[in-house]
Structures are given as structure tokens and as C-alpha cells.
CSV table of C-alpha atoms in Angstrom, one decimal:
chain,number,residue,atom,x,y,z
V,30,UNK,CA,86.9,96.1,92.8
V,31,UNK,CA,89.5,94.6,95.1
V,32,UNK,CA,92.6,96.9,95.7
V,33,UNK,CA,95.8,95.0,94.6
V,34,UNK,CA,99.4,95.1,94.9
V,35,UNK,CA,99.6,97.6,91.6
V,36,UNK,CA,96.9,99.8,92.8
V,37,UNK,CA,99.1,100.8,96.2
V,38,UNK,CA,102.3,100.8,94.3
V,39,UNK,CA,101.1,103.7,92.1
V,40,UNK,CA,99.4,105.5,95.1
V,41,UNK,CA,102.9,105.6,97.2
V,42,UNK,CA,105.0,106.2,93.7
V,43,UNK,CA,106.6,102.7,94.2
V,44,UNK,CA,107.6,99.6,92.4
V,45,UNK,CA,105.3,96.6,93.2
V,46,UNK,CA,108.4,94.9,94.7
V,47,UNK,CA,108.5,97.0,97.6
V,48,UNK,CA,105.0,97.1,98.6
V,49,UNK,CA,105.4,93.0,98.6
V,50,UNK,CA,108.3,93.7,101.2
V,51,UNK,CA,106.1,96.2,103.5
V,52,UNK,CA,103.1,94.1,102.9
V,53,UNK,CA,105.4,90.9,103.9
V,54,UNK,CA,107.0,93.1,106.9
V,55,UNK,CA,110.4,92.2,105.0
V,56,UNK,CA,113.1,93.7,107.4
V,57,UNK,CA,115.2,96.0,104.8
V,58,UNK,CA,113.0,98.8,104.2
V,59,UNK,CA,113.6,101.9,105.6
V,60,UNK,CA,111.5,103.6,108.2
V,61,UNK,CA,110.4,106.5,105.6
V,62,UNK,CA,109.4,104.2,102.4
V,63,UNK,CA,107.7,101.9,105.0
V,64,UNK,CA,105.5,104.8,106.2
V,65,UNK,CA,105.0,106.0,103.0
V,66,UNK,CA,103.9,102.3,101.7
V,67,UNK,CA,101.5,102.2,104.8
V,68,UNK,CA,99.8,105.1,104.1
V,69,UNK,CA,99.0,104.3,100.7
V,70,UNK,CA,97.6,100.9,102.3
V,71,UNK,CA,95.5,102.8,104.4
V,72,UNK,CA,94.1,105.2,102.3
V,73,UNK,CA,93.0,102.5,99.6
V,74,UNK,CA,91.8,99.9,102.3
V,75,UNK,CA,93.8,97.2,100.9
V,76,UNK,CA,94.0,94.0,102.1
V,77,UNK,CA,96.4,90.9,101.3
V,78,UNK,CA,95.4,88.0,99.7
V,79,UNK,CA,95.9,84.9,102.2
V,80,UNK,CA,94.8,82.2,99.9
V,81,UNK,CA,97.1,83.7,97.3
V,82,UNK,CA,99.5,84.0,99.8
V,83,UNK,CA,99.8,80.1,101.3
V,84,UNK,CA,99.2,78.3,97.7
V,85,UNK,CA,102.4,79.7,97.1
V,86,UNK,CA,103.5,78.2,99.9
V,87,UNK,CA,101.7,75.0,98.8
V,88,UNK,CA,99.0,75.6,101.8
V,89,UNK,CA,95.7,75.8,101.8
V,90,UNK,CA,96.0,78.6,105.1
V,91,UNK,CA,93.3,76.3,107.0
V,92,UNK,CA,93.9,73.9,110.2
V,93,UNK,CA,91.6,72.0,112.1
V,94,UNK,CA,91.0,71.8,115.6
V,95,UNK,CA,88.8,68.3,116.7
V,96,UNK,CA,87.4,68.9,120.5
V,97,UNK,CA,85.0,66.3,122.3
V,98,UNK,CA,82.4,68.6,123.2
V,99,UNK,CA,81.8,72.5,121.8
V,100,UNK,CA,79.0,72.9,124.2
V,101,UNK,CA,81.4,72.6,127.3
V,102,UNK,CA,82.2,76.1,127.9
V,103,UNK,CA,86.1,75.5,128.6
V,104,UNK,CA,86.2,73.5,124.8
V,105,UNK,CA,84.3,77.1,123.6
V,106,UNK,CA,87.0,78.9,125.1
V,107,UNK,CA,89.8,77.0,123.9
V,108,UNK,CA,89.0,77.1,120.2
V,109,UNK,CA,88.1,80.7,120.6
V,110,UNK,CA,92.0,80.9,121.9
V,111,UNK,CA,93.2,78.8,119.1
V,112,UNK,CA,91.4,80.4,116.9
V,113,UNK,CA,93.5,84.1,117.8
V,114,UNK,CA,97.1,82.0,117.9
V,115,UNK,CA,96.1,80.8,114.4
V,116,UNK,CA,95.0,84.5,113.5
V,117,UNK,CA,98.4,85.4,114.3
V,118,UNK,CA,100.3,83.6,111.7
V,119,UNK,CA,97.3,84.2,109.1
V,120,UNK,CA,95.5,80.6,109.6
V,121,UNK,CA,91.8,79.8,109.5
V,122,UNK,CA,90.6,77.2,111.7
V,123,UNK,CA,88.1,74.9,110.9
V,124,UNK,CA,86.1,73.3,113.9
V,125,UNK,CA,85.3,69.3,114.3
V,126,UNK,CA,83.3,68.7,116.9
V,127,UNK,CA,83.8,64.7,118.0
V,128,UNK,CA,81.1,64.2,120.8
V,129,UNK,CA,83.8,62.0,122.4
V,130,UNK,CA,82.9,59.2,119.9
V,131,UNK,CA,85.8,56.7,119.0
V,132,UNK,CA,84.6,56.8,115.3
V,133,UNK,CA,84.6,59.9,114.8
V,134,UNK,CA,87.4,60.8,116.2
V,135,UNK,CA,89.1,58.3,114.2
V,136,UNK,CA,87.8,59.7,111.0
V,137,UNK,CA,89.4,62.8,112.3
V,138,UNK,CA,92.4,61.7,112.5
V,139,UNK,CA,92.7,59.7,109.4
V,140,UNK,CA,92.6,62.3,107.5
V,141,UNK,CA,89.2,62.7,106.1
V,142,UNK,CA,90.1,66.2,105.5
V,143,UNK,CA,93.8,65.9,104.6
V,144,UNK,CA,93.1,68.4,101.3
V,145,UNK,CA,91.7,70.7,103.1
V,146,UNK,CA,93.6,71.3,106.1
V,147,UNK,CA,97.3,71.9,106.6
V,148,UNK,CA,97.4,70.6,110.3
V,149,UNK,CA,95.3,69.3,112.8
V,150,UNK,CA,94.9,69.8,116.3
V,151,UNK,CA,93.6,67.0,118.1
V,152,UNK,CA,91.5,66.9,121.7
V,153,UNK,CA,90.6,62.7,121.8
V,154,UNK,CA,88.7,61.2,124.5
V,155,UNK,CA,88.2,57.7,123.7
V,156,UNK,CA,91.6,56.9,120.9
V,157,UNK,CA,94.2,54.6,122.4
V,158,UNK,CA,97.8,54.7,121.3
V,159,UNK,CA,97.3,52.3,118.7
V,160,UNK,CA,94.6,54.0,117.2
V,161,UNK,CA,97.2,56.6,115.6
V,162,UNK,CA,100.4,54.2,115.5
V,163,UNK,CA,99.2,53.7,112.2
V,164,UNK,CA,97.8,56.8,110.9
V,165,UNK,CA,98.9,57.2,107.3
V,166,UNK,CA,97.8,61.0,106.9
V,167,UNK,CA,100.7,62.8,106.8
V,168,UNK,CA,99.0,66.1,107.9
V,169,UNK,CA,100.6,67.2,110.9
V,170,UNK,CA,98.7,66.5,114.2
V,171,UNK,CA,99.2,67.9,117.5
V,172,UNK,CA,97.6,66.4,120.4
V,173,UNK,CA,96.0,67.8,123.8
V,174,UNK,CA,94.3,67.5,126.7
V,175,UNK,CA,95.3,64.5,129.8
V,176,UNK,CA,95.2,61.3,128.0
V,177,UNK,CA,99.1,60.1,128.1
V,178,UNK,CA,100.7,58.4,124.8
V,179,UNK,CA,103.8,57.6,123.8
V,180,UNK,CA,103.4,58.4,120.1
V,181,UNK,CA,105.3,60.0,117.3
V,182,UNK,CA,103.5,63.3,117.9
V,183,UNK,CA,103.4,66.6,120.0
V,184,UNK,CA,101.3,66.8,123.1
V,185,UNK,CA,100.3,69.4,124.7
V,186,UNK,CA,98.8,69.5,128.9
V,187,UNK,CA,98.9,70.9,132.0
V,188,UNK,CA,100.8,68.7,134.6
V,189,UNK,CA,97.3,67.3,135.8
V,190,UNK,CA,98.4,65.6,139.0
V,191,UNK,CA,100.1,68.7,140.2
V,192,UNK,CA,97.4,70.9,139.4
V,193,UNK,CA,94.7,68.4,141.1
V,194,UNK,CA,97.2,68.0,144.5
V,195,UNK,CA,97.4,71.9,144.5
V,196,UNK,CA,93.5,72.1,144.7
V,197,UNK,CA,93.4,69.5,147.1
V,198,UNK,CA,96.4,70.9,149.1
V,199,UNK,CA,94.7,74.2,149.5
V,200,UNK,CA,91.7,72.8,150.5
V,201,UNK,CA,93.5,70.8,153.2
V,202,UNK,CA,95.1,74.1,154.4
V,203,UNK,CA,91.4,75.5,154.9
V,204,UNK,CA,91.1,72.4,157.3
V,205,UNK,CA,89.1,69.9,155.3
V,206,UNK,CA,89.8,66.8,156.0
V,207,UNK,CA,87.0,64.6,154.3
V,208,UNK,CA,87.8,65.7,150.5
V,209,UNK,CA,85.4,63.5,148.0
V,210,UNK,CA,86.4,63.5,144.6
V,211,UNK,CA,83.7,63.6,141.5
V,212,UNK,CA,84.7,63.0,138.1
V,213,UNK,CA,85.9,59.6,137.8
V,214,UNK,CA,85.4,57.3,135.1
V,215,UNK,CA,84.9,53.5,135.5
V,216,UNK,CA,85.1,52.4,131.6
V,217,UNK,CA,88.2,51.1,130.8
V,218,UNK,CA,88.5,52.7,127.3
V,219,UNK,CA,87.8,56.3,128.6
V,220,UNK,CA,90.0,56.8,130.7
V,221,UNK,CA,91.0,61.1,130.7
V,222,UNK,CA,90.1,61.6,134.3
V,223,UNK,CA,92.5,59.3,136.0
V,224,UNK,CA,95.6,61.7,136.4
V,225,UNK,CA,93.0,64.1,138.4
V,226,UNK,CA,92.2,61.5,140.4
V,227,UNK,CA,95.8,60.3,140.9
V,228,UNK,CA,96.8,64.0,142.8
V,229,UNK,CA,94.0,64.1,144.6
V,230,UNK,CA,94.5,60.5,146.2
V,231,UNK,CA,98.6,61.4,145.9
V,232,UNK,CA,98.2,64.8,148.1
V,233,UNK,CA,95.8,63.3,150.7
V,234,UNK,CA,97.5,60.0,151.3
V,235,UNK,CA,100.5,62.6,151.6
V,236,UNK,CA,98.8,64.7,154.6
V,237,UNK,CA,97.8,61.0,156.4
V,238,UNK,CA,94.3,61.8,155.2
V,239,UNK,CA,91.8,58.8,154.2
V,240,UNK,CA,91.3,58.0,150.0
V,241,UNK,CA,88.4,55.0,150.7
V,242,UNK,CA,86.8,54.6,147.4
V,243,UNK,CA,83.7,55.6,149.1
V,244,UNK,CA,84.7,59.1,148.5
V,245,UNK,CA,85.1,59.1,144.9
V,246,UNK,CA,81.7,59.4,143.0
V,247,UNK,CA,82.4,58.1,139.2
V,248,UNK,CA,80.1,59.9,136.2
V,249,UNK,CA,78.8,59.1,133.1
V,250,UNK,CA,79.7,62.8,131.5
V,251,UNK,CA,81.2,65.5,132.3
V,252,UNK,CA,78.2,68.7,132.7
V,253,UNK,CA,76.8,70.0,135.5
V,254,UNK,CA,73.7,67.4,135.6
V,255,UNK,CA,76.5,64.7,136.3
V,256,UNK,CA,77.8,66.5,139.2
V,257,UNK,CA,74.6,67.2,140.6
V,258,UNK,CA,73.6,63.2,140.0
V,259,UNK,CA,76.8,62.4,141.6
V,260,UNK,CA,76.3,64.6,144.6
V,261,UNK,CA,73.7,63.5,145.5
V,262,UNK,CA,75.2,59.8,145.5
V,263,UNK,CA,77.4,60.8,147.9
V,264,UNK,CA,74.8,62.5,150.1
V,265,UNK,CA,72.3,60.1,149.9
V,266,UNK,CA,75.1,56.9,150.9
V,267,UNK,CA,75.3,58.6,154.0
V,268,UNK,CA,78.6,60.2,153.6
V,269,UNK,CA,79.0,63.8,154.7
V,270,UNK,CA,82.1,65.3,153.0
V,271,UNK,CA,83.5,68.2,154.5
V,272,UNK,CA,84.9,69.7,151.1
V,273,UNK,CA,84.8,68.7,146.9
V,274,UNK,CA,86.9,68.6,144.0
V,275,UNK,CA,85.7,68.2,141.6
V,276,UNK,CA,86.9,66.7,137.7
V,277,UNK,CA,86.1,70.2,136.2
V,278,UNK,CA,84.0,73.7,137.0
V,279,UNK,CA,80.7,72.5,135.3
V,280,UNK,CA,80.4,68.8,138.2
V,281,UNK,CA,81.7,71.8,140.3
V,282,UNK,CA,78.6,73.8,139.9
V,283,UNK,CA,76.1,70.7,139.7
V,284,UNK,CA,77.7,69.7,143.2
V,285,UNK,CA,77.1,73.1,144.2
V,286,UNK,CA,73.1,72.8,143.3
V,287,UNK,CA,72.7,69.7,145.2
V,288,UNK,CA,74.3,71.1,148.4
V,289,UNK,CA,72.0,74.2,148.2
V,290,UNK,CA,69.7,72.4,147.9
V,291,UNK,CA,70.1,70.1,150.7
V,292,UNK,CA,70.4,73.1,153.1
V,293,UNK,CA,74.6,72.6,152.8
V,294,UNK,CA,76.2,75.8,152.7
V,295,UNK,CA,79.3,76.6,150.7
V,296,UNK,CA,82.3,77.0,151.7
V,297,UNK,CA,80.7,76.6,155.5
V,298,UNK,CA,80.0,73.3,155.5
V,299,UNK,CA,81.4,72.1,152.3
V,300,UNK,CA,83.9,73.8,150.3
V,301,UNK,CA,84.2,73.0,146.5
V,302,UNK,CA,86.9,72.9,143.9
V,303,UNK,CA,86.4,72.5,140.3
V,304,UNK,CA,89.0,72.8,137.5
V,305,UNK,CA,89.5,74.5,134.1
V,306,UNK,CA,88.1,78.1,135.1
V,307,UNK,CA,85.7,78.6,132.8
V,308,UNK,CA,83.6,82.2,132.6
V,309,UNK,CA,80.2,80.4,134.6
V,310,UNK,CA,82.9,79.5,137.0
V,311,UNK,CA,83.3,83.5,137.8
V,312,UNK,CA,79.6,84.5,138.4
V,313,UNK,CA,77.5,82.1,140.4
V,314,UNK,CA,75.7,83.2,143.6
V,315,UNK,CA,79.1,81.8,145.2
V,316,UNK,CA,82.2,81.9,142.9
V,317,UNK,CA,84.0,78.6,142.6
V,318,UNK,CA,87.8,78.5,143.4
V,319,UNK,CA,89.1,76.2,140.4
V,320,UNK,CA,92.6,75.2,138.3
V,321,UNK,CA,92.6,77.7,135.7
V,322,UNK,CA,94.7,76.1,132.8
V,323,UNK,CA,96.7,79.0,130.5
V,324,UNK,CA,94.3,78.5,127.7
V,325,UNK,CA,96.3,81.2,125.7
V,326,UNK,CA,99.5,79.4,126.6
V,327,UNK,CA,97.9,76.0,125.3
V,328,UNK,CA,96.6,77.6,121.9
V,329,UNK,CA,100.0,79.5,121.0
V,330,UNK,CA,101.8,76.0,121.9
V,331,UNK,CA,99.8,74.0,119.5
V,332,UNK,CA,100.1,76.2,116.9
V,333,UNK,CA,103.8,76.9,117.4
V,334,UNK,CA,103.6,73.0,117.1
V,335,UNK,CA,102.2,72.4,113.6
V,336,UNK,CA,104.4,75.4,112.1
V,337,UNK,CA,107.7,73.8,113.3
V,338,UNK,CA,105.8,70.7,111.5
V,339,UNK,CA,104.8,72.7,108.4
V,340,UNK,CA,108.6,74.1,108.6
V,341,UNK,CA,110.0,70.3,108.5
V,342,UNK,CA,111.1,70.6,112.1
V,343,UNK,CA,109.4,68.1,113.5
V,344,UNK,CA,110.9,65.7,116.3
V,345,UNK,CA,110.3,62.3,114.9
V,346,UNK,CA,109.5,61.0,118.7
V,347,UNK,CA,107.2,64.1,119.6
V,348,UNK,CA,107.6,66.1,122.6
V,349,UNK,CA,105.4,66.3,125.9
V,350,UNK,CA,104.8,70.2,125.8
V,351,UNK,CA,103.6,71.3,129.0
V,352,UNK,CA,101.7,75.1,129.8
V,353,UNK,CA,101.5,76.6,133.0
V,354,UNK,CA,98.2,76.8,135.6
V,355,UNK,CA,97.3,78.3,138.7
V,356,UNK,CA,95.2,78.0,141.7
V,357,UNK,CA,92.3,80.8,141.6
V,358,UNK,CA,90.7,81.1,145.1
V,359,UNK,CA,86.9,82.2,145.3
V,360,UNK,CA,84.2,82.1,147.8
V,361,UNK,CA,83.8,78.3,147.8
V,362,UNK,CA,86.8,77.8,149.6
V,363,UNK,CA,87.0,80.7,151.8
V,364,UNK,CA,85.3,79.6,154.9
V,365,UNK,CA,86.4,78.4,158.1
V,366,UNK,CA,90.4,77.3,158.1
């Protein structure tokens, strides 16, 4: 039989009242009847009830989170991060996992689930501004990721450009000087990887360093069987680059593959950089230096986000919210300098 509110107050000698103010950590109870409350909490295992607790609130206590691509490890890890910041203020997150299609992330954000959810947090690939200009869910939605709009709504990033020139800066400093870049895209309508793309080009042109096209590989996707295909490209055009960096950790790692394979040794003869630190990133026969984004940071900023929505604090223009990074050096950069 579940516990309830009655059950504890008898157990601590108590009116209900002021097990509702311990349970809702209500400030004005004293140390002593706090303890006292706790105790009988403890000893009868009771546990709130959420659902109870956010219809009063007119909730349903459940958000969404929409991401291109659960099977990308750094997608994994962010839901598992927004999942925790969500934990934290007594939320349960739903998952939508878009593929990166335009339709279904459209139906996404639409609303298809607008009785359901309370908010949704938003990872889009291929949606262009105008795509939500009209959106007539009034659900709160928070955006991420490097797409750049100018839309009613949060967003939340890294600065991608200075991330990317950091990576490429530091790979200058070990003396490269032939950096290729792999990740770009060449579709108009997908266009995520362009601010990536922009540092590196922004940094090298910066140092007096070359940016020829012929030293940026696009890709169709974003795994590790796209950066080995595009490797190999590279290698096979003739073009000997003395370092990589590489859209993200997973075209990172495919790079690595085709190098090994071709009897080029990381960091010796070509260093690599990837981006988003995901876990594979930490425990490859050589460990990839990469852009680690504060995953936590980006979690706790989204969900921060849709409260001060739910709260009616909303900035009718949105805000550009932007969480730190930093540049984690492993063995694939720490050859020659």
C-alpha cells in the first residue's frame, strides 16, 4: 500500500501541513521538526507523488528532448545529461529520436505531443528559420546545437568557431602546417557544420597558412565510416596532410583507421583532432585530443531555459545562451612540435 502524506504525519506526531512543508523543503521549519519529519519519511519509505504534485501545477512533470541521432555516442551522452538536470527539478524526459529528417523534426516541433509534454528541447539538423516562424504550439521550445537562427526562442551552443580555431591553433603550435579539415557538408539545406569549418579556415588564414578547398573532405554523415571514406579521399587525391581535424570524435576515429592502415602513424606523421569528447574518444589504441563541450553545462542551461518559460519569464526575442569548452590534449597530437 503506498505510504501517504497522513501515514508520516502520524508516525512523527504531526499535522499533515507540515509534512507538506518538509516534503516541499518549505524554508520555515525548524531544524528539530524537520529532523523529526525526515525520520518518519525514512522509516516508512515514503515517496512523493510527482504526478500529483505538477497537475496541481497544471503540468504533466514530462519534457521532451528531439536529437538527430541516439546512436552517436555524444547525442547518448547529452540526453543522459539532460535527463539528471531534468531529475533535478522532478521532470521526466521523454526521448524523440529525429534521424536528422526535416519531417520529422517538423512534427516534433509542431507539437504532436503538446499534451503530453510541458517543454521541449530541440537538437534540428535540417529546419530553417522559417520552419518554426510559424509554429503555433505554444509548448515552450528550447533550441541547441550550431545551426544559427534568429527566432523567438532560446538557443543554446558552444561558440563553435572558437572552439574549432582553438583545435586548429594548437595543432599549429605542434608544427603542422598542412591541417585538412573533414566534416563538411555540401547540401545547401544541411548546413550544421559550416561554423567548424569557418575557425578552422579563420585560424589558419590567421597564421599565413594555406585553406585550398583541396584540403577539406565534405561527408555524407557524421560516424566513423564517413571519416574513414573521407580519409581515404584525401589520401588517395594525392594529398599528404600533415595533421586532421576533424567535424567530430567519431570522423576523428574513422580518419584514424585509414591512416593505420596506410602505415601513417599518429601523431608522428599525422596528428588528429576531433570534437565533442565523447567516452570512445578516451580509450582507442591512441587517444584522440578533441573539443570537449560542457555537456552538463548545456543540459542545466536548457532546462533552466524551459522553467523560466514554464515560470512566464520568457524573453519574447530568445537569447543566444552560450556554455563553456575546452581543449583536451591526448596522444594524437603529442608528437613532434
Amino acid at each position: 500500500m503506498r505510504v501517504s502524506l497522513k501515514d508520516v504525519a502520524e508516525r512523527a506526531g504531526v499535522s499533515i501541513k507540515t509534512v507538506s512543508n518538509v516534503v516541499n523543503n518549505y524554508p520555515h521549519v525548524t531544524p528539530a521538526m524537520r529532523a523529526k519529519v525526515q525520520e518518519a519519511i525514512d522509516e516508512l519509505g515514503y515517496r512523493p507523488n510527482l504526478t500529483a504534485r505538477h497537475l496541481r501545477k497544471g503540468r504533466t512533470g514530462i519534457i521532451a528532448l528531439a536529437v538527430p541521432e541516439l546512436g552517436n555516442p555524444y547525442f547518448a551522452e547529452l540526453a543522459g545529461a539532460v535527463i539528471d538536470a531534468a531529475a533535478q527539478h522532478e521532470f521526466t524526459v521523454l526521448l524523440d529520436h529525429t534521424r536528422g529528417d526535416r519531417e520529422q523534426e517538423l512534427l516534433v516541433s509542431q507539437g504532436f505531443r503538446a499534451r503530453v509534454i510541458d517543454g521541449l528541447i530541440l537538437s534540428p539538423l535540417e529546419l530553417e528559420a522559417e520552419d518554426l516562424h510559424g509554429r503555433a504550439d505554444d509548448v515552450p521550445l528550447v533550441l541547441l546545437g550550431e545551426r544559427e537562427y534568429d527566432l523567438p526562442f532560446d538557443h543554446i551552443a558552444i561558440d563553435n568557431v572558437a572552439a574549432s580555431r582553438e583545435a586548429v591553433r594548437h595543432l599549429i603550435g605542434r608544427g603542422r602546417t598542412r591541417i585538412a579539415y573533414l566534416g563538411a557538408r555540401t547540401d545547401s539545406a544541411n548546413r550544421p557544420a559550416h561554423l567548424r569549418l569557418d575557425g578552422w579556415r579563420a585560424e589558419l588564414t590567421a597564421a599565413g597558412l594555406p585553406t585550398t578547398d583541396d584540403m577539406v573532405v565534405p561527408v555524407d554523415g557524421w560516424d566513423r565510416d564517413d571519416g574513414a571514406r573521407a580519409m581515404a579521399r584525401l589520401l588517395d587525391s594525392g594529398i599528404r596532410p600533415d595533421a586532421v581535424f576533424a567535424y567530430n570524435d567519431l570522423i576523428a576515429i574513422g580518419a584514424m583507421r585509414v591512416l593505420h592502415e596506410r602505415g601513417l602513424r599518429v601523431p608522428w606523421d599525422v596528428a588528429v583532432v576531433g570534437f565533442d569528447d565523447i567516452a570512445e574518444s578516451r580509450f582507442g589504441a591512441v587517444s584522440l585530443t578533441t573539443i570537449a563541450p560542457d555537456k552538463q553545462a548545456i543540459a542545466r542551461l536548457a532546462m533552466g531555459s524551459l522553467l523560466r518559460s514554464l515560470s512566464g519569464r520568457q524573453d519574447p526575442g530568445g537569447r543566444e545562451l552560450t556554455a563553456e569548452y575546452r581543449l583536451v590534449e591526448r596522444e594524437s597530437t603529442l608528437g613532434r612540435r
